[in-house]
Short mmCIF file of C-alpha atoms in Angstrom, two decimals:
data_model
loop_
_atom_site.label_atom_id
_atom_site.label_comp_id
_atom_site.label_asym_id
_atom_site.label_seq_id
_atom_site.Cartn_x
_atom_site.Cartn_y
_atom_site.Cartn_z
CA MET A 1 0.00 0.03 0.01
CA GLU A 2 1.32 3.41 -0.97
CA TYR A 3 0.01 5.92 1.51
CA VAL A 4 -0.79 9.54 0.70
CA ASN A 5 -1.11 12.74 2.70
CA LEU A 6 -4.64 13.84 3.46
CA GLY A 7 -4.81 17.30 2.09
CA ARG A 8 -2.12 19.67 3.33
CA SER A 9 -1.74 17.69 6.57
CA GLY A 10 1.08 15.38 7.47
CA LEU A 11 -1.49 12.63 8.11
CA GLN A 12 -0.84 9.56 5.89
CA VAL A 13 -3.79 7.54 4.82
CA SER A 14 -4.57 4.75 2.36
CA PRO A 15 -5.93 5.85 -1.05
CA LEU A 16 -9.12 3.95 -0.29
CA CYS A 17 -11.20 4.72 2.78
CA LEU A 18 -13.28 2.03 4.40
CA GLY A 19 -16.82 3.21 4.82
CA THR A 20 -18.71 1.54 7.67
CA MET A 21 -22.28 2.68 7.06
CA ASN A 22 -23.38 -0.92 6.33
CA PHE A 23 -22.06 -2.19 9.70
CA GLY A 24 -25.07 -3.07 11.73
CA PRO A 25 -27.92 -2.50 9.33
CA GLN A 26 -26.68 -4.73 6.47
CA THR A 27 -23.48 -6.36 7.74
CA SER A 28 -23.44 -8.39 10.98
CA GLU A 29 -20.99 -7.50 13.74
CA GLU A 30 -19.03 -10.71 13.11
CA ASP A 31 -18.66 -9.94 9.42
CA SER A 32 -17.89 -6.31 10.17
CA PHE A 33 -15.03 -7.38 12.42
CA ALA A 34 -13.71 -9.64 9.64
CA ILE A 35 -13.83 -6.87 7.07
CA MET A 36 -12.03 -4.42 9.38
CA ASP A 37 -9.36 -7.00 10.21
CA ARG A 38 -8.81 -7.79 6.52
CA ALA A 39 -8.74 -4.09 5.65
CA LEU A 40 -5.79 -3.59 8.06
CA GLU A 41 -4.09 -6.68 6.57
CA LEU A 42 -4.43 -5.18 3.13
CA GLY A 43 -2.99 -1.94 4.32
CA ILE A 44 -6.22 0.13 4.41
CA ASN A 45 -5.78 2.25 7.50
CA PHE A 46 -8.47 4.90 6.88
CA PHE A 47 -11.96 4.18 8.27
CA ASP A 48 -14.99 6.55 8.05
CA THR A 49 -18.13 6.41 10.23
CA ALA A 50 -20.73 8.75 11.89
CA ASN A 51 -22.61 8.97 15.12
CA VAL A 52 -26.00 8.48 13.28
CA TYR A 53 -24.93 5.28 11.35
CA GLY A 54 -26.97 2.34 12.41
CA TRP A 55 -30.09 4.51 11.88
CA LYS A 56 -31.66 3.96 15.27
CA MET A 57 -31.82 7.39 16.86
CA GLY A 58 -29.41 7.89 19.61
CA GLU A 59 -27.86 4.47 19.58
CA GLY A 60 -24.76 4.97 17.39
CA ILE A 61 -24.86 1.31 16.46
CA THR A 62 -21.98 1.47 13.95
CA GLU A 63 -19.67 3.31 16.29
CA GLN A 64 -20.40 0.76 18.96
CA ILE A 65 -19.43 -2.07 16.60
CA ILE A 66 -16.14 -0.30 15.80
CA GLY A 67 -15.60 0.31 19.48
CA ARG A 68 -15.95 -3.39 20.35
CA TRP A 69 -13.61 -4.20 17.50
CA PHE A 70 -10.97 -1.70 18.84
CA ALA A 71 -11.41 -3.24 22.35
CA GLN A 72 -10.01 -6.51 21.09
CA GLY A 73 -6.56 -4.94 21.04
CA GLY A 74 -3.86 -6.21 18.84
CA GLY A 75 -2.99 -2.68 17.70
CA ARG A 76 -6.29 -2.21 15.97
CA ARG A 77 -6.86 1.30 17.36
CA GLU A 78 -3.28 2.38 16.90
CA LYS A 79 -3.17 1.31 13.25
CA THR A 80 -6.48 2.91 12.32
CA VAL A 81 -7.13 6.54 11.32
CA ILE A 82 -10.74 6.82 12.48
CA ALA A 83 -12.94 9.59 11.13
CA THR A 84 -16.42 10.10 12.56
CA LYS A 85 -19.03 12.77 12.08
CA LEU A 86 -21.67 14.82 13.94
CA ASN A 87 -24.69 16.91 13.02
CA GLY A 88 -27.60 14.53 12.72
CA ALA A 89 -30.13 14.33 15.51
CA MET A 90 -29.30 11.87 18.24
CA SER A 91 -32.51 12.41 20.21
CA GLU A 92 -35.72 14.42 19.96
CA TRP A 93 -34.21 17.25 22.12
CA PRO A 94 -33.17 20.39 20.24
CA ASN A 95 -29.51 20.58 21.36
CA ASP A 96 -28.72 16.99 20.40
CA LYS A 97 -28.12 17.86 16.73
CA LYS A 98 -26.32 20.30 14.48
CA LEU A 99 -23.10 22.16 15.25
CA SER A 100 -23.59 24.25 18.40
CA ALA A 101 -20.82 24.34 20.86
CA LEU A 102 -23.03 22.38 23.28
CA ASN A 103 -23.75 19.64 20.81
CA ILE A 104 -20.12 19.44 19.68
CA ARG A 105 -19.02 18.83 23.26
CA LYS A 106 -21.77 16.25 23.99
CA ALA A 107 -21.49 14.46 20.70
CA CYS A 108 -17.73 14.13 20.88
CA ASP A 109 -17.89 12.61 24.36
CA ALA A 110 -20.60 10.18 23.25
CA SER A 111 -18.67 9.11 20.18
CA LEU A 112 -15.51 8.60 22.22
CA LYS A 113 -17.45 6.38 24.64
CA ARG A 114 -19.05 4.29 21.85
CA LEU A 115 -15.75 3.96 19.94
CA GLN A 116 -13.95 2.97 23.20
CA THR A 117 -11.07 5.36 22.44
CA ASP A 118 -9.74 8.53 24.05
CA TYR A 119 -9.26 10.51 20.80
CA ILE A 120 -10.80 10.84 17.33
CA ASP A 121 -8.29 11.26 14.45
CA ILE A 122 -10.64 13.36 12.18
CA TYR A 123 -13.80 14.88 13.65
CA GLN A 124 -16.08 15.87 10.77
CA ALA A 125 -19.09 18.14 10.51
CA HIS A 126 -21.57 15.85 8.66
CA HIS A 127 -23.37 18.81 7.07
CA VAL A 128 -23.08 22.59 7.27
CA ASP A 129 -25.13 24.27 10.05
CA ARG A 130 -26.29 27.63 8.83
CA ASP A 131 -27.61 28.54 12.30
CA THR A 132 -24.24 28.29 14.03
CA PRO A 133 -21.50 30.95 13.45
CA PHE A 134 -18.17 29.54 12.38
CA GLU A 135 -16.65 31.44 15.30
CA GLU A 136 -18.61 29.27 17.71
CA PHE A 137 -17.86 26.11 15.76
CA TRP A 138 -14.11 26.69 15.70
CA GLU A 139 -13.95 27.65 19.38
CA ALA A 140 -15.65 24.35 20.31
CA MET A 141 -13.23 22.41 18.06
CA GLU A 142 -10.23 24.24 19.50
CA ILE A 143 -11.27 23.21 22.99
CA LEU A 144 -11.56 19.58 21.94
CA ARG A 145 -8.17 19.77 20.37
CA GLN A 146 -6.63 21.27 23.51
CA GLN A 147 -8.30 18.51 25.54
CA GLY A 148 -6.68 15.83 23.35
CA LYS A 149 -10.04 14.48 22.23
CA ILE A 150 -9.57 15.20 18.51
CA VAL A 151 -6.54 15.63 16.27
CA TYR A 152 -7.91 17.02 12.98
CA VAL A 153 -11.19 18.52 11.83
CA GLY A 154 -13.02 17.73 8.56
CA SER A 155 -16.20 18.85 6.76
CA SER A 156 -18.77 16.94 4.75
CA ASN A 157 -21.34 18.16 2.28
CA PHE A 158 -20.15 21.77 2.38
CA ALA A 159 -20.52 24.16 -0.56
CA GLY A 160 -17.44 25.96 -1.89
CA TRP A 161 -18.36 29.27 -0.17
CA HIS A 162 -18.98 27.40 3.12
CA LEU A 163 -15.43 26.09 2.96
CA ALA A 164 -14.00 29.50 2.17
CA LYS A 165 -15.86 31.14 5.04
CA ALA A 166 -14.87 28.33 7.43
CA GLN A 167 -11.22 28.41 6.48
CA GLU A 168 -10.92 32.23 6.63
CA THR A 169 -12.57 32.22 10.05
CA ALA A 170 -10.18 29.54 11.32
CA ALA A 171 -7.19 31.50 9.91
CA LYS A 172 -8.23 34.57 11.93
CA ARG A 173 -8.16 32.42 15.03
CA ASN A 174 -4.74 30.96 14.14
CA PHE A 175 -6.33 27.50 13.84
CA ASN A 176 -5.58 25.03 11.11
CA GLY A 177 -9.20 24.68 9.95
CA PHE A 178 -10.37 21.74 7.91
CA ILE A 179 -8.02 19.23 6.40
CA SER A 180 -10.66 17.32 4.44
CA GLU A 181 -14.00 17.58 2.73
CA GLN A 182 -16.25 14.59 2.22
CA SER A 183 -18.40 15.17 -0.87
CA HIS A 184 -20.89 13.36 -3.07
CA TYR A 185 -18.76 12.77 -6.18
CA ASN A 186 -18.80 10.19 -8.90
CA LEU A 187 -18.97 9.97 -12.70
CA LEU A 188 -22.68 10.65 -12.68
CA THR A 189 -22.63 13.35 -9.96
CA ARG A 190 -20.02 15.99 -10.81
CA THR A 191 -21.41 19.29 -9.52
CA VAL A 192 -18.57 19.66 -6.96
CA GLU A 193 -16.20 20.31 -9.84
CA LEU A 194 -17.74 23.78 -10.14
CA GLU A 195 -16.58 25.24 -6.86
CA VAL A 196 -16.05 22.58 -4.13
CA LEU A 197 -13.03 20.93 -5.72
CA PRO A 198 -11.30 24.23 -6.64
CA ALA A 199 -11.86 25.48 -3.06
CA CYS A 200 -10.45 22.32 -1.61
CA GLU A 201 -7.41 22.49 -3.93
CA ASP A 202 -6.75 26.08 -3.05
CA TYR A 203 -7.09 25.57 0.71
CA GLY A 204 -5.23 22.26 0.67
CA LEU A 205 -8.16 20.06 1.74
CA GLY A 206 -8.16 16.38 0.80
CA VAL A 207 -11.40 15.29 -0.85
CA ILE A 208 -13.01 12.02 0.30
CA PRO A 209 -15.78 11.18 -2.24
CA TRP A 210 -18.79 9.35 -0.86
CA SER A 211 -21.10 7.21 -3.02
CA PRO A 212 -18.33 6.76 -5.62
CA LEU A 213 -20.39 4.09 -7.38
CA ALA A 214 -23.58 6.21 -7.52
CA GLY A 215 -25.50 3.86 -5.31
CA GLY A 216 -24.45 0.83 -7.39
CA LEU A 217 -25.22 2.31 -10.89
CA LEU A 218 -21.54 2.36 -11.69
CA GLY A 219 -20.90 -1.09 -10.22
CA GLY A 220 -21.92 -3.17 -13.17
CA VAL A 221 -25.61 -2.94 -12.62
CA LEU A 222 -26.53 -4.09 -16.15
CA ARG A 223 -24.44 -7.18 -15.85
CA LYS A 224 -26.11 -8.09 -12.57
CA ILE A 225 -29.61 -7.64 -13.99
CA ASP A 226 -28.71 -9.62 -17.12
CA LYS A 227 -27.59 -12.48 -14.84
CA GLY A 228 -30.97 -12.39 -13.08
CA ARG A 229 -29.75 -10.62 -9.94
CA SER A 230 -32.28 -8.15 -8.75
CA ALA A 231 -31.70 -4.47 -8.10
CA ALA A 232 -33.49 -2.24 -5.55
CA ASP A 233 -36.55 -0.43 -6.84
CA HIS A 234 -34.88 3.02 -6.51
CA MET A 235 -31.91 1.76 -8.51
CA VAL A 236 -34.10 0.48 -11.30
CA VAL A 237 -35.67 3.93 -11.54
CA GLN A 238 -32.28 5.58 -11.76
CA LEU A 239 -31.09 3.02 -14.20
CA GLU A 240 -33.90 3.82 -16.61
CA LYS A 241 -33.01 7.52 -16.28
CA HIS A 242 -29.33 6.93 -17.12
CA ARG A 243 -29.52 3.67 -19.14
CA ASP A 244 -27.88 5.05 -22.23
CA LYS A 245 -24.86 6.31 -20.31
CA ILE A 246 -24.59 3.13 -18.26
CA GLU A 247 -24.70 0.99 -21.39
CA GLN A 248 -21.90 3.01 -22.94
CA TYR A 249 -19.93 2.88 -19.67
CA GLU A 250 -20.11 -0.88 -19.24
CA LYS A 251 -19.19 -1.36 -22.91
CA LEU A 252 -16.03 0.77 -22.32
CA CYS A 253 -15.21 -1.25 -19.17
CA ASP A 254 -15.49 -4.42 -21.24
CA GLU A 255 -13.09 -2.89 -23.82
CA LEU A 256 -10.67 -2.05 -20.95
CA GLY A 257 -11.05 -5.56 -19.47
CA GLU A 258 -11.89 -4.11 -16.03
CA GLU A 259 -14.83 -4.27 -13.66
CA PRO A 260 -17.02 -1.10 -13.77
CA ALA A 261 -16.75 -0.53 -10.00
CA TYR A 262 -12.97 -0.40 -10.13
CA VAL A 263 -12.91 1.84 -13.21
CA ALA A 264 -15.20 4.34 -11.39
CA LEU A 265 -12.95 4.37 -8.33
CA ALA A 266 -9.75 4.63 -10.45
CA TRP A 267 -11.29 7.65 -12.31
CA LEU A 268 -11.92 9.38 -9.01
CA LEU A 269 -8.29 8.97 -7.98
CA LYS A 270 -7.29 10.91 -11.11
CA GLN A 271 -9.39 13.97 -10.13
CA ARG A 272 -8.13 17.12 -8.58
CA ALA A 273 -7.81 17.22 -4.82
CA VAL A 274 -9.19 13.67 -4.33
CA THR A 275 -7.34 11.71 -1.64
CA ALA A 276 -9.38 8.57 -1.02
CA PRO A 277 -12.85 7.43 -2.26
CA ILE A 278 -14.98 5.77 0.42
CA ILE A 279 -15.69 2.16 -0.35
CA GLY A 280 -18.54 0.42 1.49
CA PRO A 281 -18.00 -3.35 1.13
CA ARG A 282 -20.66 -5.63 2.59
CA THR A 283 -18.45 -8.68 2.11
CA LEU A 284 -14.83 -9.67 2.30
CA GLU A 285 -14.96 -10.47 -1.46
CA GLN A 286 -16.01 -6.91 -2.23
CA LEU A 287 -13.28 -5.47 0.04
CA GLU A 288 -10.50 -7.54 -1.48
CA GLY A 289 -11.67 -6.86 -5.06
CA SER A 290 -11.50 -3.08 -4.47
CA LEU A 291 -7.72 -3.29 -4.31
CA ARG A 292 -7.74 -3.84 -8.09
CA THR A 293 -8.65 -0.10 -8.25
CA LEU A 294 -5.04 0.87 -7.26
CA GLU A 295 -3.60 -1.14 -10.17
CA ILE A 296 -5.71 0.38 -12.92
CA GLU A 297 -4.00 2.96 -15.07
CA LEU A 298 -6.52 4.97 -17.06
CA ASP A 299 -4.84 6.50 -20.14
CA GLU A 300 -5.85 9.76 -21.79
CA ALA A 301 -8.03 8.00 -24.30
CA ALA A 302 -10.00 6.25 -21.55
CA LEU A 303 -10.35 9.48 -19.52
CA THR A 304 -11.52 11.40 -22.57
CA ARG A 305 -14.12 8.73 -23.34
CA LEU A 306 -15.37 8.83 -19.77
CA ASP A 307 -15.79 12.56 -20.01
CA GLU A 308 -17.77 12.08 -23.25
CA ILE A 309 -20.11 9.62 -21.57
CA PHE A 310 -20.42 11.55 -18.33
CA PRO A 311 -19.82 15.25 -19.11
CA GLY A 312 -18.35 17.17 -16.20
CA HIS A 313 -17.87 20.80 -15.30
CA LYS A 314 -15.25 23.41 -15.74
CA THR A 315 -14.35 25.58 -12.77
CA ALA A 316 -16.92 28.25 -12.13
CA PRO A 317 -17.55 30.83 -13.51
CA GLU A 318 -15.90 29.65 -16.77
CA ASP A 319 -18.31 26.70 -16.84
CA TYR A 320 -21.29 29.05 -17.49
CA ALA A 321 -20.14 32.65 -17.89
CA TRP A 322 -17.75 32.66 -20.91
#
């Protein structure tokens, strides 16, 4: 595994990030443990989670699973760069959500308890909170950093101007600000190319794309359906919307002799500011297969063809102004 720096920081992470959202709802605890163990064996040291994962309000099921895995010892915690997130409601009470100083303090302590660790490597704002000033947000994060409870801060689902405002506010406080931005980015969803990616590149944030396979549409969906394997109803609707592009895409992947999922991930690793796409394997087979991504070399002809199938964006305002 060749590790890379996350944004401008000195933190070294694997170029694939293990997403844990399936742990609990779709993947059993036993299988989750096996996937995390195998990830470390393969050199994947970067794991992403969130306090709301598990989708039972207030329970933090996925963080609890990771915490019990850490508790087994064997260097699991020490080898892992763990990133978790806050913002979503953890109860019906008004201050158990979003990014107030009060919720940041409470949510961090709760995540530390569930994860059975005394520090979080990257503490991420799951969404922007337009009701909380960035001055309040950064003061709360500074306190957590001083207390040794977090090491770095990251964002998720921020617009380009949110990132600029956040980073400028942090700079006035002589604080490092964000080192990463977790954005919805894949061949089908390229809006972040307008302003988010340029902002991340300028401020030195590493981009961590989520949903890199567009919910499975870029994972060989036509091949699966042709073999009689069913797809979720929502995916069938999206497939019909994008069928022409997906057909062209899977044909190109056949020409390249590569699986569609790995081509989609390899394409992301070629994009500006991207550090590590988030993979969400439900099985060991899916996890191990994802390593093929790091061996794929997409040449200019392949990259040009992908842009023809899935047109992207220039940097704003050139994209639309002149």
